[in-house]
Amino acid sequence: MTENAAEEASGFDVVSEQPSTMDMRSLQYVDPLDHLTCPICQLPFITPFQTKCGHIFCKSCILETFRSPIGQKCPLDRSPLHYKEETDGEANIEEDESAETSTETPKTRENDIFPAPIIISNITDDMRVRCLNLDRGCEWIGPRWSIKTHLLLDCGFTRFECNNELDEEPISICKKLTQRRYLDGLNSCPHKEYGCQFCGEMITKPDEEKHFTKECDKNLKKCKGCLLEFPLKSVEHHERFCDKFVEKCPAASIGCDWKGARELLTLHQETCIFTRLKPILDEKDKTIGQLRESTSFLSSKLEIILDSIVQGKVTNVGFPLQLDEVSSYSGQRSKRDSEEDYVHLLMELEGLRSDFMRIQPSISALEAQQQMISGLVAQNTHLMEDMNNQRMGLNSVRQQIQFLLMDRRPRGGMMESLMPRNSVPSVAATVSKESLSDDEGSSAGRSNKL
């Protein structure tokens, strides 16, 4: 078997023969800030240094610029700068020919770049970053200053050399790079092979998770929709398209309680009121979330600034300001900024409130229409049931009439067949005699009157 895919992914490794160096520039920031990035590398400051002209760069970036053809000049405004390495044994960086002449000797001249105010380092170190082992599966997020501690002491995805003995002759020590989560609490080498409990294939502990989820054909899982069993590696893809899979309405977060099969979801969305309102409410929630984040960010930065002020002195562009000067200016500025932010927030909240009041009648009208439609649907259902009952009654009456007609037709034919043929003229003669006697009686009566 090959190494686990998670181990082949990029991340942080600790090797005994090499120092545990960490590339801070490869960190992924959760919320990067544009105004805290180095103009040279375009990344958040790492060991920020400030020039006498007020610009801030990463220490390594500005020193690398000094070694370039530009020389000892500010990369932004080309101001001449002087810097001398303080570490013994390192070659001093020569000044550029265009640097200003000075009566001081190079040994006594102060450097024109120096560490930036501590508040810059504190803010950048507090920025949230993701773990370097993100590609291996670590979801840790924390401040930048704690990333090294996390990787060396806590992260289960950091790879170390396996120091367990191999069951081989002669006995040797396994030196494979292995994630911490496979080494903790184990007395035997995690690379020892054993049979899979489902298919019997030989695997190792680091390969177990990959084998169960992506390779094993006999590790079955039941679909939550159609209740059929599929291999674990393909059940997720099946559930993504299974028509029987039970889903909630997309507007469940704002109050819709509908649940049903995926094949009925489209029909539900056509009549769901909450689905029509969800985009509007999501936009409002997004605006409120942005306001909350802005308020939280401003509050945290204000606390950092106040903590620095309390220490007695704040460095601003290389010039020290006394506490009373800083406190008076910062107090007025922070008060003015706070008032402006408060007014801005009030205006945003008023806008949201007016939008909600404008939407509320529409919501009530839609609910009333929904109730009316539900009532009409119920009434229509009752009418359909009544019509079906009447149709069934008419069909039964029609059948009874047909049965009666069928019963009478044979009887009429039998009477005609049983009647004698000579009886018909006798009856006709009787009728003619009766009519003649009636005529004679009527003529005698007329003669008597005459």
CSV table of C-alpha atoms in Angstrom, one decimal:
chain,number,residue,atom,x,y,z
A,1,MET,CA,0.0,0.0,0.0
A,2,THR,CA,1.1,3.6,-0.6
A,3,GLU,CA,1.3,6.3,2.0
A,4,ASN,CA,-1.8,7.9,3.1
A,5,ALA,CA,-3.0,10.7,0.8
A,6,ALA,CA,-3.2,13.0,3.8
A,7,GLU,CA,0.5,12.4,4.6
A,8,GLU,CA,1.5,13.3,1.0
A,9,ALA,CA,-0.2,16.6,1.3
A,10,SER,CA,1.9,19.7,2.1
A,11,GLY,CA,2.2,20.7,5.7
A,12,PHE,CA,4.6,21.1,8.6
A,13,ASP,CA,7.2,18.3,9.4
A,14,VAL,CA,9.6,17.9,12.2
A,15,VAL,CA,12.8,16.2,11.2
A,16,SER,CA,15.6,15.5,13.7
A,17,GLU,CA,18.4,16.2,11.3
A,18,GLN,CA,17.0,19.6,10.3
A,19,PRO,CA,15.9,22.6,12.4
A,20,SER,CA,12.1,23.1,12.7
A,21,THR,CA,11.9,26.2,10.5
A,22,MET,CA,8.5,27.7,9.7
A,23,ASP,CA,7.7,29.7,6.7
A,24,MET,CA,5.6,32.5,8.1
A,25,ARG,CA,4.9,33.8,4.6
A,26,SER,CA,3.0,30.7,3.7
A,27,LEU,CA,0.3,31.3,6.4
A,28,GLN,CA,-3.3,31.7,5.3
A,29,TYR,CA,-5.0,34.6,7.0
A,30,VAL,CA,-8.7,34.5,7.8
A,31,ASP,CA,-9.3,38.2,7.7
A,32,PRO,CA,-6.3,39.9,6.1
A,33,LEU,CA,-6.0,43.7,6.5
A,34,ASP,CA,-4.7,45.8,3.6
A,35,HIS,CA,-3.4,48.6,5.8
A,36,LEU,CA,-1.2,46.1,7.7
A,37,THR,CA,0.6,44.7,4.7
A,38,CYS,CA,4.2,45.2,3.6
A,39,PRO,CA,4.4,47.3,0.4
A,40,ILE,CA,7.2,45.0,-0.9
A,41,CYS,CA,5.9,41.5,-0.3
A,42,GLN,CA,2.2,42.5,0.0
A,43,LEU,CA,1.8,40.2,3.1
A,44,PRO,CA,1.1,41.2,6.7
A,45,PHE,CA,4.1,42.5,8.5
A,46,ILE,CA,6.7,40.0,9.8
A,47,THR,CA,9.1,41.8,12.2
A,48,PRO,CA,8.1,45.3,11.1
A,49,PHE,CA,10.8,47.9,10.7
A,50,GLN,CA,10.1,51.6,10.2
A,51,THR,CA,12.2,54.1,8.3
A,52,LYS,CA,12.9,57.7,9.3
A,53,CYS,CA,10.6,58.8,6.6
A,54,GLY,CA,7.7,57.1,8.2
A,55,HIS,CA,7.2,54.0,6.0
A,56,ILE,CA,7.0,50.5,7.5
A,57,PHE,CA,8.3,47.3,5.9
A,58,CYS,CA,9.2,43.7,6.9
A,59,LYS,CA,12.8,43.6,8.2
A,60,SER,CA,13.8,41.0,5.7
A,61,CYS,CA,12.1,42.8,2.8
A,62,ILE,CA,13.8,46.2,3.5
A,63,LEU,CA,17.2,44.6,4.0
A,64,GLU,CA,16.9,42.6,0.8
A,65,THR,CA,16.0,45.9,-1.0
A,66,PHE,CA,19.2,47.5,0.4
A,67,ARG,CA,21.2,44.7,-1.2
A,68,SER,CA,19.5,45.4,-4.6
A,69,PRO,CA,20.7,47.9,-7.2
A,70,ILE,CA,18.4,50.5,-5.5
A,71,GLY,CA,20.8,50.6,-2.6
A,72,GLN,CA,20.1,52.1,0.8
A,73,LYS,CA,17.0,54.1,-0.2
A,74,CYS,CA,13.4,54.0,0.8
A,75,PRO,CA,11.6,51.8,-1.8
A,76,LEU,CA,8.6,54.2,-1.8
A,77,ASP,CA,10.0,57.8,-1.8
A,78,ARG,CA,13.7,57.1,-2.6
A,79,SER,CA,14.9,58.9,0.6
A,80,PRO,CA,18.5,58.1,1.4
A,81,LEU,CA,18.8,55.8,4.4
A,82,HIS,CA,21.6,54.5,6.5
A,83,TYR,CA,21.7,51.1,8.2
A,84,LYS,CA,24.5,49.0,9.7
A,85,GLU,CA,24.1,45.4,10.8
A,86,GLU,CA,24.6,45.1,14.5
A,87,THR,CA,25.3,41.4,14.5
A,88,ASP,CA,29.0,40.6,14.7
A,89,GLY,CA,30.5,38.6,11.8
A,90,GLU,CA,28.0,40.0,9.2
A,91,ALA,CA,29.2,42.3,6.4
A,92,ASN,CA,28.1,45.8,6.7
A,93,ILE,CA,25.9,47.2,4.0
A,94,GLU,CA,27.6,50.0,2.2
A,95,GLU,CA,25.9,53.3,1.8
A,96,ASP,CA,24.7,54.4,-1.6
A,97,GLU,CA,26.7,57.1,-3.4
A,98,SER,CA,23.7,59.4,-3.4
A,99,ALA,CA,23.3,59.3,0.4
A,100,GLU,CA,23.6,62.6,2.2
A,101,THR,CA,27.0,63.6,3.5
A,102,SER,CA,27.4,63.8,7.3
A,103,THR,CA,30.1,64.9,9.7
A,104,GLU,CA,29.5,61.8,11.8
A,105,THR,CA,31.5,58.7,11.2
A,106,PRO,CA,29.8,55.5,10.1
A,107,LYS,CA,30.6,53.9,13.5
A,108,THR,CA,28.7,56.6,15.5
A,109,ARG,CA,25.9,57.3,13.1
A,110,GLU,CA,22.5,56.0,14.1
A,111,ASN,CA,20.5,53.7,11.8
A,112,ASP,CA,17.7,55.3,9.8
A,113,ILE,CA,15.6,52.2,10.1
A,114,PHE,CA,14.5,50.8,13.5
A,115,PRO,CA,11.8,48.5,14.9
A,116,ALA,CA,8.2,49.8,14.3
A,117,PRO,CA,6.0,50.7,17.3
A,118,ILE,CA,5.1,47.6,19.3
A,119,ILE,CA,1.4,48.2,18.6
A,120,ILE,CA,2.0,47.3,14.9
A,121,SER,CA,3.6,43.9,15.9
A,122,ASN,CA,0.8,43.2,18.4
A,123,ILE,CA,-1.9,43.9,15.9
A,124,THR,CA,-0.3,41.7,13.2
A,125,ASP,CA,0.5,38.9,15.6
A,126,ASP,CA,-3.2,38.9,16.8
A,127,MET,CA,-4.4,38.3,13.2
A,128,ARG,CA,-6.2,34.9,12.9
A,129,VAL,CA,-4.4,32.3,10.7
A,130,ARG,CA,-5.1,28.8,9.6
A,131,CYS,CA,-2.9,25.8,10.5
A,132,LEU,CA,-0.1,25.0,8.0
A,133,ASN,CA,-1.5,21.4,8.0
A,134,LEU,CA,-4.8,22.6,6.5
A,135,ASP,CA,-4.3,20.4,3.4
A,136,ARG,CA,-3.9,17.4,5.7
A,137,GLY,CA,-7.2,18.0,7.4
A,138,CYS,CA,-6.5,20.3,10.4
A,139,GLU,CA,-9.2,23.0,10.8
A,140,TRP,CA,-7.4,24.9,13.6
A,141,ILE,CA,-7.7,28.8,13.5
A,142,GLY,CA,-6.0,31.0,16.0
A,143,PRO,CA,-3.7,34.0,16.4
A,144,ARG,CA,-0.5,34.1,14.5
A,145,TRP,CA,1.7,34.3,17.6
A,146,SER,CA,0.4,30.8,18.7
A,147,ILE,CA,0.9,28.9,15.5
A,148,LYS,CA,4.3,27.5,16.3
A,149,THR,CA,3.1,26.2,19.7
A,150,HIS,CA,0.1,24.6,18.0
A,151,LEU,CA,2.2,22.9,15.4
A,152,LEU,CA,4.8,21.5,17.7
A,153,LEU,CA,2.6,20.5,20.7
A,154,ASP,CA,-1.0,20.2,19.7
A,155,CYS,CA,-1.6,19.6,16.0
A,156,GLY,CA,-2.3,15.9,15.3
A,157,PHE,CA,-1.4,16.4,11.6
A,158,THR,CA,2.2,17.5,12.1
A,159,ARG,CA,4.5,14.7,10.9
A,160,PHE,CA,7.3,13.3,13.1
A,161,GLU,CA,9.8,10.5,12.6
A,162,CYS,CA,8.4,7.2,13.8
A,163,ASN,CA,10.8,5.8,16.5
A,164,ASN,CA,9.0,2.4,17.0
A,165,GLU,CA,10.7,-0.9,16.4
A,166,LEU,CA,9.9,-2.9,13.3
A,167,ASP,CA,9.0,-6.6,13.6
A,168,GLU,CA,11.8,-7.5,11.3
A,169,GLU,CA,15.1,-9.3,11.5
A,170,PRO,CA,17.4,-7.7,12.3
A,171,ILE,CA,15.4,-5.4,14.6
A,172,SER,CA,15.4,-1.8,13.2
A,173,ILE,CA,13.8,1.5,14.0
A,174,CYS,CA,11.1,2.9,11.6
A,175,LYS,CA,12.0,6.3,10.4
A,176,LYS,CA,9.0,7.1,8.3
A,177,LEU,CA,7.4,10.5,8.7
A,178,THR,CA,4.1,9.9,10.5
A,179,GLN,CA,1.3,12.2,11.7
A,180,ARG,CA,1.2,12.7,15.5
A,181,ARG,CA,-2.4,11.3,15.7
A,182,TYR,CA,-1.1,7.9,14.6
A,183,LEU,CA,1.8,7.9,17.1
A,184,ASP,CA,0.2,9.0,20.3
A,185,GLY,CA,-0.6,6.2,22.7
A,186,LEU,CA,0.9,3.5,20.5
A,187,ASN,CA,3.7,1.1,21.6
A,188,SER,CA,3.9,-0.6,18.2
A,189,CYS,CA,4.8,0.8,14.9
A,190,PRO,CA,1.7,2.1,13.1
A,191,HIS,CA,3.2,0.9,9.7
A,192,LYS,CA,2.6,-2.7,10.6
A,193,GLU,CA,0.2,-4.2,8.2
A,194,TYR,CA,-3.1,-6.0,9.1
A,195,GLY,CA,-6.2,-7.2,7.3
A,196,CYS,CA,-9.2,-4.9,6.6
A,197,GLN,CA,-12.2,-5.9,8.7
A,198,PHE,CA,-14.5,-5.6,5.7
A,199,CYS,CA,-12.6,-6.8,2.6
A,200,GLY,CA,-9.4,-8.4,4.1
A,201,GLU,CA,-7.0,-6.3,2.1
A,202,MET,CA,-3.7,-5.6,4.0
A,203,ILE,CA,-3.5,-2.0,5.2
A,204,THR,CA,-1.6,0.1,7.8
A,205,LYS,CA,-2.9,2.4,10.5
A,206,PRO,CA,-2.1,5.6,8.5
A,207,ASP,CA,-3.8,4.1,5.4
A,208,GLU,CA,-6.9,2.9,7.3
A,209,GLU,CA,-9.0,6.1,7.0
A,210,LYS,CA,-8.3,6.4,3.2
A,211,HIS,CA,-9.0,2.7,2.6
A,212,PHE,CA,-12.4,2.8,4.5
A,213,THR,CA,-13.6,6.0,2.8
A,214,LYS,CA,-12.2,5.8,-0.7
A,215,GLU,CA,-11.1,2.3,-1.6
A,216,CYS,CA,-13.0,-0.5,0.3
A,217,ASP,CA,-16.0,-1.9,-1.8
A,218,LYS,CA,-17.4,-3.9,1.1
A,219,ASN,CA,-17.7,-1.1,3.7
A,220,LEU,CA,-21.4,-0.4,3.1
A,221,LYS,CA,-23.6,2.4,4.3
A,222,LYS,CA,-27.4,2.8,4.0
A,223,CYS,CA,-28.8,5.7,2.0
A,224,LYS,CA,-31.1,7.9,4.2
A,225,GLY,CA,-33.5,8.4,1.4
A,226,CYS,CA,-34.1,5.1,-0.5
A,227,LEU,CA,-32.7,2.9,2.3
A,228,LEU,CA,-30.5,1.0,-0.1
A,229,GLU,CA,-26.9,0.1,0.8
A,230,PHE,CA,-23.9,1.4,-1.1
A,231,PRO,CA,-20.1,1.5,-0.6
A,232,LEU,CA,-19.1,4.3,1.7
A,233,LYS,CA,-16.9,5.8,-1.0
A,234,SER,CA,-20.0,6.3,-3.3
A,235,VAL,CA,-22.9,6.8,-0.9
A,236,GLU,CA,-22.3,10.6,-0.6
A,237,HIS,CA,-22.5,10.9,-4.4
A,238,HIS,CA,-25.7,8.8,-4.4
A,239,GLU,CA,-27.4,10.9,-1.7
A,240,ARG,CA,-26.6,14.1,-3.7
A,241,PHE,CA,-28.9,12.9,-6.5
A,242,CYS,CA,-31.3,10.5,-4.7
A,243,ASP,CA,-34.9,11.7,-5.3
A,244,LYS,CA,-36.1,10.0,-2.1
A,245,PHE,CA,-33.6,11.8,0.1
A,246,VAL,CA,-35.4,13.9,2.7
A,247,GLU,CA,-34.5,17.5,2.6
A,248,LYS,CA,-35.6,20.7,4.4
A,249,CYS,CA,-36.9,23.7,2.7
A,250,PRO,CA,-34.1,26.2,1.8
A,251,ALA,CA,-35.9,28.8,3.9
A,252,ALA,CA,-35.9,26.6,7.0
A,253,SER,CA,-33.6,29.1,8.7
A,254,ILE,CA,-36.4,31.8,8.6
A,255,GLY,CA,-39.3,29.6,9.8
A,256,CYS,CA,-40.4,27.1,7.1
A,257,ASP,CA,-41.1,23.7,8.7
A,258,TRP,CA,-41.5,21.7,5.5
A,259,LYS,CA,-39.6,18.5,5.1
A,260,GLY,CA,-40.0,16.0,2.2
A,261,ALA,CA,-38.4,14.1,-0.6
A,262,ARG,CA,-36.1,15.9,-3.0
A,263,GLU,CA,-38.5,15.2,-5.9
A,264,LEU,CA,-41.2,17.3,-4.1
A,265,LEU,CA,-38.9,20.2,-3.2
A,266,THR,CA,-39.5,22.1,-6.5
A,267,LEU,CA,-43.3,22.0,-6.1
A,268,HIS,CA,-43.0,23.2,-2.5
A,269,GLN,CA,-40.7,26.1,-3.5
A,270,GLU,CA,-43.3,27.4,-6.0
A,271,THR,CA,-45.9,28.0,-3.2
A,272,CYS,CA,-43.6,28.7,-0.2
A,273,ILE,CA,-43.7,32.3,1.0
A,274,PHE,CA,-40.5,32.0,3.0
A,275,THR,CA,-38.5,31.1,-0.1
A,276,ARG,CA,-39.4,34.4,-1.7
A,277,LEU,CA,-38.5,36.4,1.4
A,278,LYS,CA,-35.2,34.6,2.1
A,279,PRO,CA,-33.0,36.6,-0.3
A,280,ILE,CA,-34.2,39.9,1.2
A,281,LEU,CA,-33.6,38.7,4.8
A,282,ASP,CA,-30.2,37.2,3.9
A,283,GLU,CA,-29.1,40.6,2.5
A,284,LYS,CA,-30.2,42.3,5.7
A,285,ASP,CA,-28.4,39.7,7.8
A,286,LYS,CA,-25.3,40.2,5.8
A,287,THR,CA,-25.4,43.9,6.4
A,288,ILE,CA,-25.9,43.5,10.1
A,289,GLY,CA,-23.0,41.0,10.3
A,290,GLN,CA,-20.7,43.4,8.5
A,291,LEU,CA,-21.7,46.1,11.0
A,292,ARG,CA,-21.0,43.8,13.9
A,293,GLU,CA,-17.6,42.8,12.6
A,294,SER,CA,-16.7,46.5,12.0
A,295,THR,CA,-17.8,47.4,15.5
A,296,SER,CA,-15.9,44.5,17.1
A,297,PHE,CA,-12.7,45.3,15.1
A,298,LEU,CA,-12.8,48.9,16.1
A,299,SER,CA,-13.4,48.0,19.7
A,300,SER,CA,-10.4,45.6,19.8
A,301,LYS,CA,-8.1,48.1,18.1
A,302,LEU,CA,-9.2,50.8,20.5
A,303,GLU,CA,-8.4,48.6,23.5
A,304,ILE,CA,-4.9,47.9,22.1
A,305,ILE,CA,-4.3,51.7,21.6
A,306,LEU,CA,-5.5,52.5,25.1
A,307,ASP,CA,-3.2,49.8,26.6
A,308,SER,CA,-0.3,51.3,24.8
A,309,ILE,CA,-1.2,54.8,26.0
A,310,VAL,CA,-1.4,53.6,29.6
A,311,GLN,CA,2.2,52.5,29.4
A,312,GLY,CA,3.2,56.2,29.3
A,313,LYS,CA,4.6,56.7,25.9
A,314,VAL,CA,3.6,56.0,22.3
A,315,THR,CA,6.0,56.1,19.3
A,316,ASN,CA,4.5,57.8,16.2
A,317,VAL,CA,6.7,57.9,13.1
A,318,GLY,CA,9.8,57.8,15.3
A,319,PHE,CA,8.9,60.8,17.5
A,320,PRO,CA,8.0,60.2,21.1
A,321,LEU,CA,4.8,61.8,22.5
A,322,GLN,CA,4.2,62.2,26.2
A,323,LEU,CA,1.2,60.7,27.9
A,324,ASP,CA,-0.7,63.9,28.4
A,325,GLU,CA,-0.3,64.9,24.7
A,326,VAL,CA,-1.4,61.5,23.5
A,327,SER,CA,-4.2,61.2,25.9
A,328,SER,CA,-5.7,64.6,25.1
A,329,TYR,CA,-5.4,64.2,21.3
A,330,SER,CA,-6.5,60.5,21.3
A,331,GLY,CA,-9.3,61.2,23.7
A,332,GLN,CA,-10.8,63.9,21.4
A,333,ARG,CA,-10.2,61.8,18.3
A,334,SER,CA,-11.6,58.6,19.8
A,335,LYS,CA,-14.6,60.5,21.1
A,336,ARG,CA,-15.3,62.0,17.7
A,337,ASP,CA,-14.8,58.7,15.9
A,338,SER,CA,-17.0,56.9,18.4
A,339,GLU,CA,-19.8,59.5,17.9
A,340,GLU,CA,-19.5,59.2,14.1
A,341,ASP,CA,-19.6,55.4,14.3
A,342,TYR,CA,-22.6,55.6,16.6
A,343,VAL,CA,-24.5,57.9,14.3
A,344,HIS,CA,-23.6,55.7,11.3
A,345,LEU,CA,-24.8,52.6,13.2
A,346,LEU,CA,-28.1,54.4,14.2
A,347,MET,CA,-28.7,55.4,10.5
A,348,GLU,CA,-28.1,51.8,9.4
A,349,LEU,CA,-30.4,50.4,12.1
A,350,GLU,CA,-33.1,53.0,11.1
A,351,GLY,CA,-32.8,51.9,7.5
A,352,LEU,CA,-33.1,48.3,8.5
A,353,ARG,CA,-36.1,49.0,10.7
A,354,SER,CA,-37.9,51.0,7.9
A,355,ASP,CA,-37.2,48.2,5.5
A,356,PHE,CA,-38.6,45.6,7.9
A,357,MET,CA,-41.7,47.8,8.5
A,358,ARG,CA,-42.2,48.1,4.7
A,359,ILE,CA,-41.9,44.3,4.3
A,360,GLN,CA,-44.1,43.4,7.2
A,361,PRO,CA,-47.4,44.3,5.6
A,362,SER,CA,-46.4,42.2,2.5
A,363,ILE,CA,-45.7,39.3,4.8
A,364,SER,CA,-49.1,39.6,6.5
A,365,ALA,CA,-50.8,39.9,3.1
A,366,LEU,CA,-48.9,36.8,1.8
A,367,GLU,CA,-49.9,34.9,4.9
A,368,ALA,CA,-53.6,35.9,4.5
A,369,GLN,CA,-53.4,34.8,0.8
A,370,GLN,CA,-51.8,31.5,1.8
A,371,GLN,CA,-54.6,30.9,4.3
A,372,MET,CA,-57.2,31.8,1.7
A,373,ILE,CA,-55.7,29.5,-0.9
A,374,SER,CA,-55.5,26.7,1.7
A,375,GLY,CA,-59.2,27.2,2.5
A,376,LEU,CA,-60.1,27.2,-1.2
A,377,VAL,CA,-58.1,24.0,-1.8
A,378,ALA,CA,-59.9,22.3,1.1
A,379,GLN,CA,-63.3,23.5,-0.2
A,380,ASN,CA,-62.5,22.3,-3.7
A,381,THR,CA,-61.5,19.0,-2.2
A,382,HIS,CA,-64.9,18.6,-0.5
A,383,LEU,CA,-66.7,19.6,-3.7
A,384,MET,CA,-64.8,17.1,-5.7
A,385,GLU,CA,-65.7,14.4,-3.2
A,386,ASP,CA,-69.4,15.4,-3.4
A,387,MET,CA,-69.3,15.3,-7.2
A,388,ASN,CA,-67.8,11.9,-7.1
A,389,ASN,CA,-70.5,10.6,-4.8
A,390,GLN,CA,-73.2,12.1,-7.0
A,391,ARG,CA,-71.6,10.5,-10.1
A,392,MET,CA,-71.6,7.2,-8.4
A,393,GLY,CA,-75.2,7.6,-7.4
A,394,LEU,CA,-76.2,8.4,-11.0
A,395,ASN,CA,-74.3,5.4,-12.3
A,396,SER,CA,-76.2,3.1,-9.8
A,397,VAL,CA,-79.6,4.6,-10.9
A,398,ARG,CA,-78.7,4.2,-14.5
A,399,GLN,CA,-77.8,0.5,-13.9
A,400,GLN,CA,-81.1,-0.1,-12.1
A,401,ILE,CA,-83.1,1.5,-15.0
A,402,GLN,CA,-81.3,-0.7,-17.4
A,403,PHE,CA,-82.1,-3.8,-15.4
A,404,LEU,CA,-85.8,-2.8,-15.2
A,405,LEU,CA,-85.9,-2.4,-19.0
A,406,MET,CA,-84.3,-5.7,-19.5
A,407,ASP,CA,-86.8,-7.3,-17.3
A,408,ARG,CA,-89.9,-5.8,-19.0
A,409,ARG,CA,-88.9,-6.4,-22.6
A,410,PRO,CA,-89.2,-10.3,-22.4
A,411,ARG,CA,-92.6,-10.1,-20.7
A,412,GLY,CA,-94.2,-7.9,-23.4
A,413,GLY,CA,-93.0,-10.3,-26.1
A,414,MET,CA,-94.4,-13.4,-24.4
A,415,MET,CA,-97.9,-11.9,-24.0
A,416,GLU,CA,-98.2,-11.2,-27.7
A,417,SER,CA,-97.0,-14.6,-28.6
A,418,LEU,CA,-99.5,-16.4,-26.3
A,419,MET,CA,-102.6,-14.3,-27.5
A,420,PRO,CA,-104.7,-16.3,-30.3
A,421,ARG,CA,-104.7,-14.8,-33.8
A,422,ASN,CA,-108.6,-15.0,-34.3
A,423,SER,CA,-109.2,-13.0,-31.1
A,424,VAL,CA,-108.1,-9.9,-32.8
A,425,PRO,CA,-110.9,-9.6,-35.4
A,426,SER,CA,-113.6,-10.6,-32.8
A,427,VAL,CA,-112.5,-7.7,-30.7
A,428,ALA,CA,-112.6,-5.4,-33.7
A,429,ALA,CA,-116.2,-6.7,-34.5
A,430,THR,CA,-117.3,-6.1,-30.9
A,431,VAL,CA,-115.9,-2.6,-31.1
A,432,SER,CA,-117.8,-1.9,-34.4
A,433,LYS,CA,-121.1,-3.2,-33.0
A,434,GLU,CA,-120.8,-1.0,-30.0
A,435,SER,CA,-120.1,2.0,-32.2
A,436,LEU,CA,-123.2,1.2,-34.4
A,437,SER,CA,-125.5,0.8,-31.4
A,438,ASP,CA,-124.3,4.2,-30.1
A,439,ASP,CA,-125.1,5.7,-33.5
A,440,GLU,CA,-128.7,4.3,-33.5
A,441,GLY,CA,-129.4,5.5,-30.0
A,442,SER,CA,-128.3,9.0,-30.9
A,443,SER,CA,-130.5,9.1,-34.1
A,444,ALA,CA,-133.6,7.8,-32.2
A,445,GLY,CA,-133.2,10.5,-29.6
A,446,ARG,CA,-133.1,13.2,-32.3
A,447,SER,CA,-136.3,11.8,-33.9
A,448,ASN,CA,-138.2,11.9,-30.6
A,449,LYS,CA,-137.3,15.5,-30.2
A,450,LEU,CA,-138.7,16.3,-33.6
